[in-house]
Coordinates of C-alpha atoms in Angstrom, one line a residue:
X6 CA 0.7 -5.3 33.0
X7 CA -2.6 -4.1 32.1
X8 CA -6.2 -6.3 31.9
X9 CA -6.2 -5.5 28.1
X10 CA -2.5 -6.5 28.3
X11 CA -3.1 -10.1 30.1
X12 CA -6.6 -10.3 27.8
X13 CA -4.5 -10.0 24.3
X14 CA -2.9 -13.3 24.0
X15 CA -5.5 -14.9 25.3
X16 CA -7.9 -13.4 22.2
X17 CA -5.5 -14.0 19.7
X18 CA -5.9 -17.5 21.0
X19 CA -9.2 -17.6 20.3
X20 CA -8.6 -15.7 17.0
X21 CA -5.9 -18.6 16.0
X22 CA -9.0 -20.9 16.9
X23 CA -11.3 -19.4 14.5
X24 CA -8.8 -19.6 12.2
X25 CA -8.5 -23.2 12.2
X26 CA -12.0 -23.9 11.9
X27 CA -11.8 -21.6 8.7
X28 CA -8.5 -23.0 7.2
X29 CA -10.9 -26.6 7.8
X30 CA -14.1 -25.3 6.5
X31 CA -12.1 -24.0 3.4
X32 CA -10.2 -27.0 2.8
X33 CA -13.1 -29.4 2.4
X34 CA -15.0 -26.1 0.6
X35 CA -11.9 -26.6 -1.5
X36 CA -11.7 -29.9 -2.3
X37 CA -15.0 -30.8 -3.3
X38 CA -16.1 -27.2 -5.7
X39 CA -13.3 -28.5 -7.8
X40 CA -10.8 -25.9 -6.7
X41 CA -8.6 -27.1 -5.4
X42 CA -6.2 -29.8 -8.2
X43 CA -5.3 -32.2 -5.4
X44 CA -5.4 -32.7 -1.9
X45 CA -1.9 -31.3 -1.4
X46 CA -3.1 -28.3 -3.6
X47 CA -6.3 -27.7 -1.9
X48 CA -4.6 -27.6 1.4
X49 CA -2.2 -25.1 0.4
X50 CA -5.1 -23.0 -1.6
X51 CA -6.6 -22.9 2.0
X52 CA -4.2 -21.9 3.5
X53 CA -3.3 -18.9 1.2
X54 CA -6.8 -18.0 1.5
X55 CA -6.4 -18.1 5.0
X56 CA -3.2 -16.2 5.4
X57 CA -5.1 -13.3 2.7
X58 CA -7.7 -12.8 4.9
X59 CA -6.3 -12.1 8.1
X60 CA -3.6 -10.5 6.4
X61 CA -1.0 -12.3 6.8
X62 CA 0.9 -13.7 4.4
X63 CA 3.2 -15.9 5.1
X64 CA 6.7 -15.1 4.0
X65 CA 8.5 -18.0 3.6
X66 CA 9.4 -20.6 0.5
X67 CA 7.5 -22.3 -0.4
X68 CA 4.6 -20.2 0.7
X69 CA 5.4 -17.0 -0.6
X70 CA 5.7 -18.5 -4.6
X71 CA 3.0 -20.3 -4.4
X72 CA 0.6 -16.8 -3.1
X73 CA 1.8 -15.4 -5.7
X74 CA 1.7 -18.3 -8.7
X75 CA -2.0 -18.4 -7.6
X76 CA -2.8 -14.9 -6.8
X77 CA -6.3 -15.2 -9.0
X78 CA -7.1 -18.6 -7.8
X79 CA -7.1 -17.4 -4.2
X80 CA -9.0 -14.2 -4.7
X81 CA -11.5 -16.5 -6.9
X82 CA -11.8 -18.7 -3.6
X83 CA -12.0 -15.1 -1.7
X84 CA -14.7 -14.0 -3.7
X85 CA -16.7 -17.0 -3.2
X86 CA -16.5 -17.1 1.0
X87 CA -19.8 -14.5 1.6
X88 CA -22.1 -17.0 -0.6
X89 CA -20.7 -20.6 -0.1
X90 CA -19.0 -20.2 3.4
X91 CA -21.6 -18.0 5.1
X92 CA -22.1 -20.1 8.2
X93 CA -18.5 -18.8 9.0
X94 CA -19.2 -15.3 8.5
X95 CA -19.8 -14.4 12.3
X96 CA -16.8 -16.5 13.1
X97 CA -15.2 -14.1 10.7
X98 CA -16.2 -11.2 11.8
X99 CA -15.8 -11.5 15.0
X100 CA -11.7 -12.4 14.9
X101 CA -11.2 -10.2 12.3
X102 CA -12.1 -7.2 14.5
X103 CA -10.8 -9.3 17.5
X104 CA -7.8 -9.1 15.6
X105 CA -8.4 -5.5 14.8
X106 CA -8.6 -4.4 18.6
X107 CA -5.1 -6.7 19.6
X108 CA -3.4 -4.8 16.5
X109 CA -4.2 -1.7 17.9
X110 CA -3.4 -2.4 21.4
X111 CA 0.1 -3.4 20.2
X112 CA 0.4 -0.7 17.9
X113 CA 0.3 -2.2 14.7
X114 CA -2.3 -1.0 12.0
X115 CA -4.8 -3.6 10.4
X116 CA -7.1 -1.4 8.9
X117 CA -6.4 -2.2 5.8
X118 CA -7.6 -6.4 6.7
X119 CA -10.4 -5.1 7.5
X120 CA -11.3 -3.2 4.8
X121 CA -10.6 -5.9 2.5
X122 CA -13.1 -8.4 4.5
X123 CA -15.7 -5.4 4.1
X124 CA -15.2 -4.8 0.7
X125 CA -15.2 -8.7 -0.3
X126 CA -18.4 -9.4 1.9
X127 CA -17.1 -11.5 4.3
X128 CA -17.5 -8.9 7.0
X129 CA -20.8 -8.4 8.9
X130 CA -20.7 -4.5 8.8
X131 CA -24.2 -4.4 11.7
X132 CA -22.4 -7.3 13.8
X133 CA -21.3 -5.5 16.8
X134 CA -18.0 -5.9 18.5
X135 CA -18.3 -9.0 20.8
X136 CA -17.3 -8.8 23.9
X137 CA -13.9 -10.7 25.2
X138 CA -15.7 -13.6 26.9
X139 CA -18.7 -13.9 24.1
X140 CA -16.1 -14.4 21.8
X141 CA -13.7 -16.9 23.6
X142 CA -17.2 -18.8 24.3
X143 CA -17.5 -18.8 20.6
X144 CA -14.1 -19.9 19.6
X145 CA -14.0 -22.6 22.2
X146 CA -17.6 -23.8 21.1
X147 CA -16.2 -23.6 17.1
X148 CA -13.0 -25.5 18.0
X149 CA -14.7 -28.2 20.1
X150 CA -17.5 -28.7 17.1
X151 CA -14.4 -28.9 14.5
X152 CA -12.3 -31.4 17.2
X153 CA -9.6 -28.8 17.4
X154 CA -9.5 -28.6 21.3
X155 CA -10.4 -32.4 22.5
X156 CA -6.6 -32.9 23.8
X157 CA -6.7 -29.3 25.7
X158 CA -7.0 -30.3 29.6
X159 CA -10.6 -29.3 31.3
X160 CA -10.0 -25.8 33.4
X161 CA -10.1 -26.4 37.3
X162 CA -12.9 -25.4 39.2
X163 CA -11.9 -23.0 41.3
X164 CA -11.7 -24.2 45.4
X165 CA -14.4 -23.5 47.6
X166 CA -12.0 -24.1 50.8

């Protein structure tokens, strides 16, 4: 297997990480604008909003009704990410083109995700790229602020023998 090969799970690791600390940002965002109806509700707003903007929806009951039952509401909460979410704009950014470059390297086509960030300004259009181990750094840094990675064991330093 290739380096990109061994490098893509480990990014969409760190992509599933960003994701987190969004679907957690987004469900107190939620629950205190009013948004959300009830706790239950503003989890599941969260994580249609979620699912939306990494493009991908999630296809099972009762998932799929509810999407579409609140198809407005979510785009309202889309709409609203740029202004009152902006400290999770890089975050953003950065796994959706992370994302963007796994896709590709397993042939699938997620332009259109990205286009859709762009266009509801939650993509950093002069943010470059980052590169695999600025981003990791990122994501790990995000999930240990958000306690989303306290159980994970410490890495091993590496023998000197």
């Amino acid at each position: 297997m290739s380096d990109a090969g061994n490098l893509v799970p480990v990014l969409r690791e760190g992509v599933e990480i960003i994701k987190m600390v969004f679907f957690k940002r987004l469900k107190d965002y939620v629950a205190t604008s009013g948004t959300g109806r009830d706790a239950t509700d503003a989890i599941r707003l969260s994580g249609a909003v979620v699912n939306r903007v990494f493009g991908t929806p999630n296809p099972e009951e009762p998932h799929r009704s509810y999407a579409e039952a609140n198809a407005e509401r979510i785009q309202s909460v889309i709409g609203r990410i740029a202004v009152d979410l902006q400290d999770m704009r890089i975050p953003l950014t950065d796994a959706l083109r992370v994302q963007f470059l796994c896709d590709r390297h397993e042939g699938i086509d997620s332009t259109e995700t990205l286009a859709a960030a762009r266009d509801w300004g939650i993509l950093l259009a002069d943010r470059e790229v980052p590169l695999p181990a600025a981003f990791m750094n990122l994501a790990r840094r995000l999930g240990a602020a958000f306690h989303l990675l306290q159980n994970l064991p410490k890495p091993q330093e590496p023998s000197l023998e």
